[in-house]
Amino acid sequence: GAGVSQSPRYKVAKRGQDVALRCDPISGHVSLFWYQQALGQGPEFLTYFQNEAQLDKSGLPSDRFFAERPEGSVSTLKIQRTQQEDSAVYLCASSLGVGGGDTQYFGPGTRLTVL
Amino acid sequence: AQKVTQAQTEISVVEKEDVTLDCVYETRDTTYYLFWYKQPPSGELVFLIRRNSFDEQNEISGRYSWNFQKSTSSFNFTITASQVVDSAVYFCAAASGGSYIPTFGRGTSLIVHP
């Protein structure tokens, strides 16, 4: 079956531009997570959705970051007025059960480069 | 909240050697989950194993084995007879409390030379 997909795979933005990153989770998966992975580091949590409800956004680094999952499936991570420090790989993961204790399946990531 | 330490930044071995990747976790919760993921050069994180805190039984899957020891808060991963295809970055993660949001370690880069 299809895994988690993300688009675009690569995005180059000029500083100050807005970007939108898309995640298509595995069909039927209740939970969806966004992570940010800097070069040479592990994934760092950004936000968590249970169906369409955003239950935890404690990892979002600033109010320039916004995520939504309006129908409980596809999710979009939006970054406004991008800065160079936003350059990273953004990973999306989904899991069948509720919360992060269930196995998460990751997408290939979107590599964002801010010039 | 929890913390995960992977003290080994990089390990280099020759094919067919056995190698152990260390993972030490910290949490105040009695219920928690531990994970290992593999990130090959292609970049996609691949799930390897999930354990809960009540199951200390060690597990073997082919050339892979995991040693979970609550007494030392460790969840180490051993690859037996390593192969070049095992070259990747391996991440350990722990999830506890509230929504069990996982915390990942910094990863161990394993390089297997032919």
XYZ file of C-alpha atoms in Angstrom:
229
model
C 0.000 0.000 0.000
C 0.984 3.639 -0.290
C 3.149 5.126 2.391
C 3.363 8.694 3.621
C 4.051 11.136 0.815
C 5.296 14.688 0.999
C 5.542 17.451 -1.552
C 7.525 19.170 -2.749
C 10.617 17.094 -2.066
C 12.829 20.155 -2.426
C 11.983 23.811 -1.977
C 14.220 26.818 -2.368
C 12.847 30.076 -1.027
C 14.192 33.562 -0.805
C 14.285 35.033 2.668
C 10.935 36.578 3.438
C 8.882 34.340 1.169
C 6.021 32.177 2.422
C 6.141 28.417 1.807
C 3.616 25.594 2.132
C 4.637 21.982 2.633
C 2.164 19.178 2.090
C 1.838 15.791 3.757
C -0.385 12.904 2.651
C -0.529 10.364 5.491
C -1.312 6.694 5.192
C -5.037 6.311 4.630
C -6.934 5.766 7.870
C -4.145 6.933 10.134
C -5.518 8.985 12.989
C -2.347 10.690 14.147
C -0.099 12.980 12.134
C 3.159 14.544 13.258
C 5.473 17.179 11.816
C 9.182 17.236 12.646
C 12.090 19.465 11.723
C 15.457 17.830 11.122
C 18.546 19.994 10.941
C 21.706 18.653 9.329
C 23.390 16.088 11.559
C 20.595 16.117 14.137
C 17.654 13.946 15.036
C 14.088 14.916 14.155
C 12.617 17.534 16.469
C 8.898 17.618 17.123
C 6.879 20.523 15.756
C 3.204 19.652 16.043
C 0.719 16.784 16.429
C -2.776 16.225 15.026
C -5.345 13.685 16.090
C -7.694 13.616 13.116
C -8.378 17.307 12.394
C -7.619 18.513 15.915
C -4.210 20.029 16.555
C -3.546 18.704 20.032
C 0.027 19.837 20.496
C 1.889 22.649 18.793
C 4.474 23.186 21.491
C 7.353 22.519 19.113
C 6.559 25.225 16.585
C 9.533 27.587 16.844
C 7.662 30.823 16.221
C 4.323 32.267 15.203
C 5.578 32.221 11.622
C 4.900 28.487 11.614
C 1.360 27.293 11.141
C -0.061 23.810 10.479
C -3.484 22.528 9.603
C -5.277 19.285 8.826
C -8.809 20.471 8.062
C -10.398 17.170 7.036
C -8.336 14.863 9.149
C -6.212 13.532 6.314
C -3.880 15.790 4.288
C -1.877 18.283 6.319
C -0.088 21.473 5.357
C 2.766 23.131 7.214
C 3.077 26.791 6.343
C 6.041 28.979 7.124
C 5.591 32.699 6.708
C 8.399 35.183 6.049
C 11.027 32.451 5.875
C 14.392 33.005 7.531
C 17.704 31.290 6.881
C 17.442 29.394 10.159
C 14.308 27.696 8.791
C 16.499 25.735 6.376
C 16.061 22.077 7.305
C 14.316 18.877 6.288
C 10.677 18.837 7.336
C 9.400 15.352 8.052
C 5.832 14.191 8.321
C 4.821 10.967 10.040
C 1.518 9.225 10.617
C 0.349 6.464 12.908
C -2.785 4.381 13.145
C -3.384 4.918 16.837
C -3.703 7.910 19.084
C -0.614 9.681 20.369
C 3.069 9.138 19.841
C 3.333 5.756 21.507
C 2.202 4.010 18.369
C 4.580 3.235 15.524
C 5.055 6.229 13.280
C 5.651 5.898 9.551
C 7.650 8.675 8.000
C 7.493 10.363 4.637
C 10.595 11.181 2.567
C 10.694 14.753 3.846
C 10.837 18.172 2.226
C 14.252 19.797 2.131
C 13.788 23.544 2.531
C 16.628 25.877 1.676
C 16.191 29.552 2.452
C 18.586 31.847 0.636
C 9.241 14.841 28.911
C 12.144 12.567 28.230
C 15.720 12.638 27.058
C 17.609 10.285 24.754
C 21.377 10.050 24.532
C 23.238 8.332 21.736
C 26.819 8.872 22.762
C 28.351 7.333 19.645
C 28.372 9.909 16.877
C 29.952 7.673 14.264
C 31.012 4.025 14.132
C 33.104 2.527 11.372
C 33.365 -1.251 10.928
C 34.409 -3.733 8.311
C 31.808 -5.999 6.766
C 30.906 -9.085 8.835
C 31.864 -7.447 12.117
C 29.263 -7.233 14.867
C 28.391 -3.738 16.048
C 26.360 -2.376 18.973
C 24.699 1.017 18.954
C 24.051 2.444 22.396
C 20.956 4.295 23.562
C 20.339 5.684 27.043
C 17.010 7.264 27.910
C 15.704 9.345 30.796
C 12.084 9.641 31.851
C 10.155 10.027 35.098
C 7.190 8.105 33.747
C 6.638 4.426 34.385
C 4.851 3.970 31.072
C 6.888 4.810 28.024
C 7.762 3.565 24.565
C 11.146 3.137 22.930
C 11.908 3.052 19.218
C 14.742 2.543 16.787
C 14.677 4.013 13.289
C 17.123 3.720 10.400
C 17.803 6.654 8.075
C 19.690 5.520 4.955
C 21.344 8.042 2.628
C 18.042 8.410 0.778
C 16.753 10.202 3.867
C 13.526 8.412 4.731
C 13.263 7.152 8.300
C 12.524 3.433 8.414
C 10.910 1.908 11.485
C 12.861 -0.959 13.069
C 11.343 -1.699 16.468
C 8.974 -0.450 19.175
C 9.004 -1.578 22.817
C 6.878 -0.570 25.776
C 8.256 -0.137 29.262
C 6.542 -3.229 30.591
C 8.155 -5.591 28.145
C 11.847 -6.072 28.904
C 12.145 -9.144 26.778
C 15.009 -8.899 24.332
C 14.163 -9.280 20.682
C 15.937 -10.759 17.698
C 14.975 -10.181 14.095
C 17.379 -11.760 11.658
C 20.748 -10.064 12.108
C 19.235 -7.410 14.375
C 18.800 -7.719 18.121
C 17.780 -5.340 20.862
C 18.724 -5.384 24.540
C 16.325 -3.456 26.786
C 17.547 -3.006 30.373
C 15.434 -0.839 32.663
C 18.051 -1.048 35.417
C 20.475 0.946 33.299
C 17.841 2.823 31.236
C 19.369 1.451 28.076
C 17.946 0.111 24.834
C 20.920 -1.013 22.788
C 20.843 -2.283 19.225
C 23.206 -4.914 17.853
C 23.781 -5.804 14.222
C 25.423 -9.185 13.739
C 27.633 -9.805 10.707
C 27.209 -6.259 9.411
C 26.770 -5.604 5.703
C 27.460 -2.564 3.540
C 23.695 -2.038 3.191
C 23.535 -1.448 6.944
C 25.360 1.845 6.453
C 22.965 4.526 7.671
C 22.196 6.829 10.551
C 20.331 5.072 13.336
C 18.062 6.949 15.721
C 16.767 5.898 19.090
C 13.615 7.598 20.397
C 11.561 7.607 23.594
C 7.949 8.649 24.131
C 6.308 9.234 27.497
C 3.743 11.419 29.212
C 0.672 13.191 27.815
C 0.383 12.478 24.100
C 3.619 10.481 24.123
C 5.394 12.825 21.750
C 8.703 11.119 20.857
C 12.085 12.622 21.573
C 14.847 11.451 19.258
C 18.526 11.083 19.993
C 21.096 12.764 17.788
C 21.718 9.561 15.903
C 24.686 7.274 15.319
C 26.169 7.143 11.853
C 27.212 3.596 11.007
C 29.638 3.087 8.161
C 30.250 -0.475 7.029
C 33.258 -0.895 4.774
C 33.484 -3.787 2.307
